[in-house]
Amino acid sequence: MKNAENISVVTNTDSANSFENEVLELVNFDTTNRPRAYANAMVRFHHPFTTKERLDAAVKAGWNVFQFPSEMLQGGDFLSDSGTTTMTAEQFAAMFLGDEAYGTNWGYQQLLDQMGETFGLNTQDYEFYFFHQCRAAEHALFSHMKGDNLIVPNNSFFDTTRANAEANKIDARDLIYEDLKDDPNHPFKGNIHLENLEKLLAGHGSRVPLAYLTITNNTGGGQPVSMENIKAAKKICDKYDKPLFLDACRFAENAYFIQQREEGYKDKKIADIVRQEFAQADGFTISLKKDGLANMGGVLAVRKDSSLMKRYPTLLNDLRDHQILVEGHPTYGGLTGRDIMTINEGLKTVTQEHYLQGRVEQVQRFGNYLHELGIPVVRPFGGHAVYIDIDKFFEDTDMERGDFGGIALSGLLLLKGIRLCELGTFAFGQYDPKTGKETFPTHNYLRCAIPRNKYEEQDLKYAAECIKELYDRRHDIPKAVPTFGRDLSLRHFKARFELV
Ligand code: F0G
């Protein structure tokens, strides 16, 4: 074989080709590991904290993970994938070009163009309302759904989306295929229950201003929704002249699952699948803190010709007034010029195949580490998070659902510098102070949400190991007793506990 110096003096094309073939053959092997799609451009060092310091902080926080100081989380902060994305060098560079003008800043038109490009929309057909977060967009939408006894169906409402609907006296109704809950193989467990959707629209259509579809289905375990299901839901909505809105926070991750799992999409580009998703929608809300790959931002988009306008003819203007009253001028809403620039870049990156493959595969690998260690996890794994099934985790112990084992487990993990999020009997349960009774949701999960482009393999392995150690000691895990906030709405953000 020739060495590198010889390469430059080879003039004969045949021998150059044979050299090329020789070296290409040498590296023609497959690997089980794949390199990350990126390299670090910035790092933040952890402060060294002791377990005792973390214990003191956890007690001070009332064992509420939201109140625990993030700088103590040396092991990994898996509380949320929202706004926690590590931005790219391009995003940081773009921030410097942010134009902080009060009206029609330089990034605004770029944002409209980029949304048109990424979502495949003709932006002239829509009204866009920019907000600082998605929940502000949801609040705007639901607070303008006037009428008595309204029902809005969804595959599963996210907690703030539900809270915004309910705060406006709307019956937020989850229509999921309950029987798929324990199926570890179903590729699209996030699908909306089509028969129940049709039944609802046929029976109570006049009470339904719009139907919602959350892609991916965060509350239901981060599970994807198939293109077939999105299209079928749209068809049903069309039949009853109802608009279909997407909660599109994780539109790209959903598209990745469609490409990987749904027949007929293997050879389709993510960018095209994304456009097909949005083509089915009369409008959408999106938190750009997820698949916008940004740290802030939310949008409400409404098709100007949506049937929603028949019910609420002044809606588009009412929403505009709402935005101006509570957020800002229509051309920036709740966003700084810098935010807008980072979103523009994020929306370019998120549909790139190598980014998405690395992103979703990392989540899948984390799920596999836990599964192989025997931890009961929801399978198949979702796109942004792995969910530990708390009922199964404590199945053979005396932990009852009302002992809030998920809260206790997440509390103990804080002491190892790891933060997860309980989305189970505490977050979604309700306490009636009159009867002293708790009502519980179907799912009882502890979510490990993986921030985008942030952690390396060893962080995930460390977290998995810690969870396994506590799984082995599950009979000794204390119960969590709420000492404050049990009866409050959105109680998981505010409550305090003792571990006993
Ligand atoms: N819809 C879904 C499906 C979400 O997951 C979220 C946020 C929202 C709406 C609200 O967006 O935070 O910008 O107001 N989910 C985060 C989470 C908070 O941790 O799952 P936001």
Coordinates of C-alpha atoms and ligand atoms in Angstrom, one line a residue:
M1 CA 0.0 0.0 0.0
K2 CA 1.2 3.5 -0.8
N3 CA 1.8 6.0 1.9
A4 CA 0.3 9.5 1.9
E5 CA 3.4 11.1 0.4
N6 CA 3.2 8.9 -2.7
I7 CA -0.3 9.9 -3.4
S8 CA 0.7 13.3 -4.7
V9 CA 3.2 11.9 -7.2
V10 CA 0.9 9.2 -8.6
T11 CA 0.1 10.4 -12.1
N12 CA -1.2 7.1 -13.5
T13 CA -5.0 7.1 -13.2
D14 CA -5.2 3.3 -12.9
S15 CA -2.9 3.1 -10.0
A16 CA -4.6 6.1 -8.3
N17 CA -8.0 4.2 -8.7
S18 CA -6.6 1.0 -7.3
F19 CA -5.1 2.9 -4.3
E20 CA -8.5 4.5 -3.7
N21 CA -10.2 1.1 -3.9
E22 CA -7.6 -0.4 -1.6
V23 CA -8.2 2.2 1.2
L24 CA -11.9 2.3 0.7
E25 CA -12.0 -1.5 1.1
L26 CA -9.9 -1.2 4.3
V27 CA -12.5 1.0 6.0
N28 CA -15.5 -0.9 4.5
F29 CA -16.9 -2.2 7.8
D30 CA -20.0 -1.5 9.8
T31 CA -20.1 -0.4 13.4
T32 CA -22.7 -0.8 16.0
N33 CA -22.1 2.7 17.3
R34 CA -22.7 5.7 15.2
P35 CA -21.0 9.1 15.7
R36 CA -23.1 11.9 17.1
A37 CA -24.5 14.3 14.4
Y38 CA -22.6 17.2 16.1
A39 CA -19.6 18.0 18.3
N40 CA -19.8 20.3 21.3
A41 CA -19.3 24.0 20.6
M42 CA -19.6 25.1 24.2
V43 CA -19.7 23.3 27.6
R44 CA -20.9 24.2 31.1
F45 CA -19.0 22.7 33.9
H46 CA -20.9 21.3 36.9
H47 CA -20.3 22.6 40.3
P48 CA -19.3 19.9 42.7
F49 CA -22.0 19.3 45.3
T50 CA -22.2 16.6 47.9
T51 CA -25.2 14.2 48.4
K52 CA -25.8 15.8 51.8
E53 CA -26.0 19.3 50.2
R54 CA -28.5 17.9 47.7
L55 CA -30.5 16.3 50.5
D56 CA -30.8 19.7 52.3
A57 CA -31.8 21.3 49.0
A58 CA -34.5 18.7 48.4
V59 CA -36.0 19.1 51.8
K60 CA -35.9 22.8 51.4
A61 CA -37.7 22.4 48.1
G62 CA -40.4 20.2 49.7
W63 CA -39.2 17.3 47.5
N64 CA -40.8 19.2 44.6
V65 CA -38.5 18.6 41.6
F66 CA -39.5 21.9 40.0
Q67 CA -38.2 23.8 43.1
F68 CA -34.8 22.0 43.1
P69 CA -31.8 24.1 42.0
S70 CA -30.7 23.0 38.6
E71 CA -27.0 23.6 39.3
M72 CA -27.0 20.7 41.7
L73 CA -28.0 18.3 38.9
Q74 CA -24.6 16.8 38.0
G75 CA -26.2 13.6 36.9
G76 CA -28.6 15.0 34.3
D77 CA -31.6 17.2 34.1
F78 CA -34.4 15.2 32.4
L79 CA -37.2 17.3 33.8
S80 CA -38.2 18.5 30.3
D81 CA -37.1 18.6 26.7
S82 CA -38.7 22.0 26.5
G83 CA -36.5 25.0 26.0
T84 CA -33.6 22.9 27.2
T85 CA -32.1 22.3 23.7
T86 CA -28.4 23.1 23.3
M87 CA -28.4 25.6 20.5
T88 CA -26.2 25.3 17.5
A89 CA -23.3 27.6 16.6
E90 CA -25.5 28.9 13.7
Q91 CA -28.2 29.8 16.2
F92 CA -25.8 31.6 18.5
A93 CA -24.4 33.4 15.5
A94 CA -27.9 34.3 14.2
M95 CA -28.7 35.8 17.6
F96 CA -26.3 38.6 17.0
L97 CA -28.3 39.5 13.9
G98 CA -31.5 39.8 15.9
D99 CA -33.2 43.1 15.2
E100 CA -34.9 44.5 18.3
A101 CA -37.2 46.9 16.4
Y102 CA -40.7 47.5 17.8
G103 CA -42.4 46.7 14.5
T104 CA -41.6 44.4 11.5
N105 CA -38.1 43.5 12.7
W106 CA -35.7 42.1 10.2
G107 CA -36.2 38.5 11.4
Y108 CA -40.0 38.6 11.1
Q109 CA -40.3 38.0 7.4
Q110 CA -37.6 35.4 7.6
L111 CA -39.6 33.6 10.3
L112 CA -42.7 33.6 8.1
D113 CA -40.7 32.4 5.1
Q114 CA -39.0 29.6 7.2
M115 CA -42.3 28.4 8.6
G116 CA -43.7 28.4 5.1
E117 CA -40.7 26.3 4.0
T118 CA -40.5 23.9 7.0
F119 CA -44.3 23.3 7.3
G120 CA -45.0 23.5 3.6
L121 CA -47.5 26.3 4.0
N122 CA -48.5 29.2 1.8
T123 CA -48.2 31.7 4.6
Q124 CA -50.7 34.0 2.9
D125 CA -53.4 31.5 3.8
Y126 CA -52.8 31.8 7.5
E127 CA -52.8 34.2 10.3
F128 CA -49.9 33.7 12.6
Y129 CA -49.8 34.8 16.2
F130 CA -46.4 34.7 18.0
F131 CA -46.3 34.1 21.7
H132 CA -43.5 33.6 24.2
Q133 CA -44.6 30.0 24.9
C134 CA -47.2 27.6 23.4
R135 CA -49.4 27.8 26.5
A136 CA -50.0 31.5 25.8
A137 CA -51.1 30.5 22.3
E138 CA -53.4 27.9 23.8
H139 CA -54.8 30.4 26.2
A140 CA -55.5 32.8 23.4
L141 CA -57.2 30.1 21.3
F142 CA -59.4 28.6 24.1
S143 CA -60.3 31.9 25.7
H144 CA -62.0 32.8 22.4
M145 CA -64.0 29.6 22.1
K146 CA -67.3 31.1 23.3
G147 CA -70.3 28.9 23.9
D148 CA -71.8 26.7 26.6
N149 CA -70.9 23.1 27.2
L150 CA -68.2 23.0 24.6
I151 CA -66.1 19.8 24.1
V152 CA -62.7 19.7 22.4
P153 CA -61.4 16.2 21.6
N154 CA -57.7 15.3 21.4
N155 CA -55.7 12.1 21.3
S156 CA -54.4 13.3 24.7
F157 CA -54.2 16.8 26.0
F158 CA -50.9 18.0 27.4
D159 CA -51.3 19.3 31.0
T160 CA -51.2 23.1 30.2
T161 CA -53.3 22.6 27.1
R162 CA -55.9 20.8 29.2
A163 CA -55.7 23.4 31.9
N164 CA -56.2 26.2 29.4
A165 CA -59.3 24.5 27.9
E166 CA -60.7 23.7 31.3
A167 CA -60.1 27.3 32.6
N168 CA -62.4 28.3 29.8
K169 CA -65.0 25.7 30.8
I170 CA -64.3 23.5 27.8
D171 CA -64.6 19.7 28.3
A172 CA -61.1 18.6 27.2
R173 CA -61.7 15.0 26.1
D174 CA -58.9 12.5 25.5
L175 CA -59.7 9.9 22.8
I176 CA -57.0 7.4 22.9
Y177 CA -57.0 3.6 22.1
E178 CA -56.8 2.5 25.8
D179 CA -56.4 -1.1 24.8
L180 CA -53.0 -0.3 23.3
K181 CA -51.6 1.0 26.6
D182 CA -49.7 -2.2 27.4
D183 CA -48.8 -3.2 23.9
P184 CA -45.0 -3.0 23.7
N185 CA -45.0 -3.3 19.9
H186 CA -47.7 -1.0 18.5
P187 CA -45.9 1.5 16.3
F188 CA -48.4 4.3 16.7
K189 CA -49.8 4.3 20.2
G190 CA -50.4 8.0 20.0
N191 CA -53.2 7.7 17.5
I192 CA -56.6 9.3 18.1
H193 CA -59.5 6.9 18.6
L194 CA -61.2 7.4 15.2
E195 CA -64.4 5.6 16.0
N196 CA -64.8 7.6 19.2
L197 CA -64.0 10.8 17.4
E198 CA -66.7 10.1 14.8
K199 CA -69.2 9.1 17.5
L200 CA -68.6 12.4 19.4
L201 CA -69.0 14.5 16.2
A202 CA -72.1 12.6 15.1
G203 CA -73.7 12.8 18.6
H204 CA -72.5 16.2 19.9
G205 CA -71.1 17.9 16.9
S206 CA -72.7 21.2 17.8
R207 CA -70.7 21.3 21.0
V208 CA -67.4 20.8 19.3
P209 CA -65.7 23.9 17.9
L210 CA -62.6 22.0 16.8
A211 CA -60.7 18.8 17.2
Y212 CA -57.1 18.6 18.2
L213 CA -54.3 16.1 17.5
T214 CA -51.1 16.1 19.5
I215 CA -48.0 14.9 17.6
T216 CA -46.2 13.2 19.2
N217 CA -48.6 12.4 22.0
N218 CA -46.6 13.6 25.1
T219 CA -49.1 12.7 27.8
G220 CA -49.6 9.2 26.3
G221 CA -45.9 8.4 26.6
G222 CA -44.4 10.5 23.8
Q223 CA -46.0 8.1 21.3
P224 CA -46.3 9.0 17.6
V225 CA -49.4 9.4 15.5
S226 CA -49.4 7.7 12.1
M227 CA -50.0 9.7 8.8
E228 CA -52.9 7.3 8.2
N229 CA -54.5 8.4 11.5
I230 CA -53.9 12.1 10.9
K231 CA -55.5 11.8 7.5
A232 CA -58.4 9.7 8.8
A233 CA -59.0 12.2 11.6
K234 CA -59.0 15.0 9.0
K235 CA -61.5 13.2 6.9
I236 CA -63.9 12.7 9.8
C237 CA -63.6 16.3 10.8
D238 CA -64.3 17.4 7.2
K239 CA -67.4 15.2 7.1
Y240 CA -68.8 17.1 10.1
D241 CA -67.3 20.4 8.9
K242 CA -65.0 20.7 12.0
P243 CA -61.5 22.1 11.8
L244 CA -58.6 19.9 12.8
F245 CA -55.8 21.6 14.7
L246 CA -52.4 20.1 15.5
D247 CA -50.6 20.5 18.7
A248 CA -47.4 20.3 16.7
C249 CA -44.7 20.7 19.3
R250 CA -42.9 17.6 18.2
F251 CA -43.8 17.5 14.5
A252 CA -40.4 16.5 13.3
E253 CA -40.0 13.6 15.8
N254 CA -43.4 12.4 14.8
A255 CA -42.4 12.6 11.1
Y256 CA -39.3 10.5 11.9
F257 CA -41.4 7.7 13.3
I258 CA -43.7 7.8 10.3
Q259 CA -40.6 7.5 8.0
Q260 CA -39.3 4.6 10.1
R261 CA -42.5 2.7 10.9
E262 CA -45.3 3.5 8.5
E263 CA -45.6 1.6 5.2
G264 CA -44.9 3.7 2.2
Y265 CA -42.8 6.4 3.9
K266 CA -39.4 4.7 4.1
D267 CA -38.0 6.5 1.1
K268 CA -39.7 9.8 1.8
K269 CA -37.7 12.7 3.2
I270 CA -38.5 14.0 6.7
A271 CA -39.1 17.5 5.2
D272 CA -41.8 16.1 2.9
I273 CA -43.5 14.0 5.7
V274 CA -43.6 17.2 7.9
R275 CA -45.3 19.1 5.1
Q276 CA -47.9 16.3 4.7
E277 CA -48.6 16.5 8.4
F278 CA -49.3 20.2 8.3
A279 CA -51.3 19.9 5.0
Q280 CA -54.0 18.1 7.1
A281 CA -54.4 20.9 9.5
D282 CA -56.7 23.9 9.6
G283 CA -54.5 25.4 12.2
F284 CA -51.9 24.5 14.9
T285 CA -50.3 25.5 18.1
I286 CA -46.7 24.8 18.5
S287 CA -44.1 25.3 21.2
L288 CA -40.9 26.2 19.5
K289 CA -39.1 25.1 22.6
K290 CA -39.3 21.6 21.4
D291 CA -38.9 20.9 17.7
G292 CA -38.2 24.6 17.0
L293 CA -34.9 23.8 18.7
A294 CA -35.1 27.1 20.5
N295 CA -35.2 28.1 24.1
M296 CA -38.4 30.2 23.8
G297 CA -41.3 30.7 21.5
G298 CA -44.9 29.6 20.7
V299 CA -47.2 30.1 17.7
L300 CA -50.9 29.9 17.0
A301 CA -51.6 29.6 13.3
V302 CA -55.1 29.6 11.9
R303 CA -56.1 29.0 8.3
K304 CA -58.1 32.0 7.2
D305 CA -60.6 29.8 5.4
S306 CA -61.1 27.4 8.3
S307 CA -64.6 26.4 9.3
L308 CA -63.8 27.8 12.7
M309 CA -64.5 31.2 11.2
K310 CA -68.2 30.2 10.5
R311 CA -68.7 29.7 14.2
Y312 CA -66.5 32.7 15.3
P313 CA -66.6 35.2 12.5
T314 CA -64.5 37.8 14.3
L315 CA -62.0 35.3 15.6
L316 CA -58.9 36.4 13.6
N317 CA -59.2 40.0 14.7
D318 CA -60.1 39.0 18.3
L319 CA -57.0 36.9 18.5
R320 CA -54.9 39.7 17.1
D321 CA -56.3 42.1 19.8
H322 CA -55.5 39.4 22.5
Q323 CA -52.0 39.1 21.2
I324 CA -51.4 42.9 21.3
L325 CA -53.0 43.2 24.7
V326 CA -50.9 40.5 26.4
E327 CA -47.8 39.9 24.3
G328 CA -46.8 42.5 21.8
H329 CA -47.0 43.8 18.3
P330 CA -48.2 41.1 15.7
T331 CA -44.7 41.1 14.1
Y332 CA -43.0 39.8 17.2
G333 CA -45.6 38.9 19.8
G334 CA -43.8 37.6 22.8
L335 CA -40.5 37.1 21.1
T336 CA -37.3 39.1 21.1
G337 CA -35.6 39.7 17.7
R338 CA -32.9 37.3 19.0
D339 CA -35.4 34.6 19.7
I340 CA -36.8 34.9 16.2
M341 CA -33.4 34.4 14.7
T342 CA -32.7 31.3 16.7
I343 CA -36.1 29.9 15.7
N344 CA -35.4 30.5 12.0
E345 CA -32.2 28.5 12.3
G346 CA -33.8 25.8 14.5
L347 CA -36.5 25.2 12.0
K348 CA -33.9 24.6 9.3
T349 CA -32.0 22.1 11.4
V350 CA -34.8 20.1 12.9
T351 CA -35.9 18.3 9.7
Q352 CA -32.4 17.2 8.8
E353 CA -32.2 13.4 8.7
H354 CA -28.8 13.1 10.5
Y355 CA -30.0 15.4 13.3
L356 CA -33.3 13.6 13.8
Q357 CA -31.9 10.1 13.6
G358 CA -29.3 10.8 16.2
R359 CA -31.9 12.5 18.4
V360 CA -34.5 9.8 18.4
E361 CA -31.9 7.0 18.5
Q362 CA -30.4 8.4 21.6
V363 CA -33.8 8.4 23.3
Q364 CA -34.3 4.8 22.1
R365 CA -30.9 3.7 23.5
F366 CA -31.7 5.2 26.9
G367 CA -35.0 3.3 26.9
N368 CA -33.1 0.1 26.0
Y369 CA -30.6 0.6 28.9
L370 CA -33.5 0.9 31.3
H371 CA -35.4 -2.0 29.7
E372 CA -32.3 -4.3 29.8
L373 CA -31.8 -3.5 33.5
G374 CA -35.3 -4.7 34.1
I375 CA -36.9 -1.3 34.8
P376 CA -40.6 -1.3 33.6
V377 CA -40.7 1.3 30.9
V378 CA -43.4 2.2 28.3
R379 CA -42.6 0.5 25.0
P380 CA -42.1 1.2 22.3
F381 CA -40.1 4.3 23.5
G382 CA -41.3 7.7 22.5
G383 CA -39.4 10.3 20.6
H384 CA -38.4 12.7 23.3
A385 CA -38.7 10.8 26.5
V386 CA -38.7 7.4 28.2
Y387 CA -41.5 6.8 30.7
I388 CA -41.1 4.6 33.7
D389 CA -44.3 2.8 34.6
I390 CA -44.6 3.5 38.3
D391 CA -47.5 1.1 38.9
K392 CA -45.4 -1.7 37.6
F393 CA -42.2 -0.4 39.3
F394 CA -43.9 -0.8 42.7
E395 CA -46.1 -3.7 41.7
D396 CA -44.8 -6.1 44.3
T397 CA -44.4 -3.6 47.1
D398 CA -47.0 -2.1 49.5
M399 CA -46.8 1.3 47.6
E400 CA -50.4 2.3 46.8
R401 CA -51.2 4.7 44.0
G402 CA -52.1 7.4 46.6
D403 CA -48.6 7.0 48.2
F404 CA -47.2 8.8 45.1
G405 CA -44.3 6.5 44.5
G406 CA -43.3 8.5 41.4
I407 CA -42.8 11.6 43.6
A408 CA -40.8 9.6 46.1
L409 CA -38.6 8.0 43.4
S410 CA -37.9 11.3 41.7
G411 CA -37.1 12.9 45.0
L412 CA -34.5 10.2 45.8
L413 CA -33.0 10.6 42.3
L414 CA -32.4 14.3 43.1
L415 CA -29.9 13.2 45.7
K416 CA -27.9 11.5 42.8
G417 CA -28.1 14.7 40.8
I418 CA -30.8 13.4 38.4
R419 CA -34.1 15.1 37.8
L420 CA -37.1 13.4 36.3
C421 CA -40.8 14.5 36.1
E422 CA -43.8 12.7 37.7
L423 CA -46.6 12.6 35.2
G424 CA -48.9 10.3 37.1
T425 CA -51.2 10.0 40.0
F426 CA -50.0 13.2 41.5
A427 CA -49.6 15.4 38.4
F428 CA -52.9 14.3 36.9
G429 CA -54.8 13.1 40.0
Q430 CA -57.4 15.2 41.8
Y431 CA -58.1 15.6 45.5
D432 CA -61.6 16.3 46.8
P433 CA -61.1 18.1 50.2
K434 CA -64.8 17.4 51.1
T435 CA -64.6 13.6 50.7
G436 CA -60.8 13.3 51.2
K437 CA -60.9 11.1 48.0
E438 CA -58.3 11.1 45.2
T439 CA -59.2 10.4 41.6
F440 CA -56.4 9.0 39.6
P441 CA -55.6 9.1 35.9
T442 CA -55.1 5.9 33.8
H443 CA -51.4 6.5 33.3
N444 CA -48.9 6.6 36.2
Y445 CA -45.6 7.5 34.8
L446 CA -42.3 9.0 35.7
R447 CA -40.9 10.7 32.6
C448 CA -37.2 11.0 31.7
A449 CA -37.3 13.7 28.9
I450 CA -34.0 14.0 27.0
P451 CA -33.0 17.5 26.1
R452 CA -31.9 17.9 22.5
N453 CA -28.2 17.9 21.7
K454 CA -27.2 18.1 25.3
Y455 CA -26.2 14.8 26.9
E456 CA -23.7 12.1 26.1
E457 CA -24.0 8.4 26.4
Q458 CA -22.3 8.2 29.8
D459 CA -24.8 10.6 31.3
L460 CA -27.7 8.4 30.2
K461 CA -25.9 5.3 31.4
Y462 CA -25.3 6.9 34.8
A463 CA -29.0 7.8 35.1
A464 CA -30.0 4.3 34.1
E465 CA -27.7 2.8 36.7
C466 CA -29.1 5.0 39.5
I467 CA -32.6 4.1 38.6
K468 CA -31.7 0.4 38.6
E469 CA -30.1 0.7 42.1
L470 CA -33.3 2.2 43.4
Y471 CA -35.4 -0.4 41.6
D472 CA -33.5 -3.1 43.5
R473 CA -34.3 -1.2 46.7
R474 CA -37.9 -0.5 45.8
H475 CA -39.3 -2.2 48.9
D476 CA -37.5 0.4 51.0
I477 CA -38.5 3.5 49.1
P478 CA -40.5 5.8 51.4
K479 CA -44.0 7.2 50.5
A480 CA -44.6 10.8 49.6
V481 CA -47.1 12.6 51.7
P482 CA -48.3 16.0 50.4
T483 CA -47.9 18.7 53.1
F484 CA -49.1 21.5 50.9
G485 CA -51.1 22.0 47.7
R486 CA -52.8 18.6 47.4
D487 CA -56.1 20.3 46.6
L488 CA -54.7 23.0 44.2
S489 CA -55.1 23.0 40.5
L490 CA -51.8 22.2 38.6
R491 CA -50.7 20.9 41.9
H492 CA -47.5 19.2 40.8
F493 CA -45.9 22.6 40.1
K494 CA -46.7 24.0 43.6
A495 CA -47.0 21.1 46.1
R496 CA -44.6 20.2 48.9
F497 CA -44.1 16.7 50.4
E498 CA -42.5 14.8 53.1
L499 CA -41.0 11.4 52.5
V500 CA -42.1 9.0 55.2
Ligands
F0G1 N1 -48.3 20.9 24.0 C1 -47.4 19.9 24.3 C2 -47.7 18.5 23.7 C3 -46.4 20.0 25.2 O1 -45.6 19.0 25.4 C4 -46.2 21.3 25.8 C5 -45.1 21.5 26.7 C6 -47.0 22.3 25.4 C7 -48.1 22.1 24.6 C8 -46.9 23.7 26.0 O2 -45.8 24.4 25.5 O3 -44.2 24.9 27.3 O4 -44.2 26.2 25.3 O5 -46.0 26.4 26.9 N2 -44.4 20.6 27.2 C9 -43.3 20.7 28.1 C10 -43.0 19.4 28.6 C11 -43.4 21.8 29.1 O6 -42.1 19.3 29.6 O7 -43.5 18.4 28.1 P1 -45.0 25.5 26.3

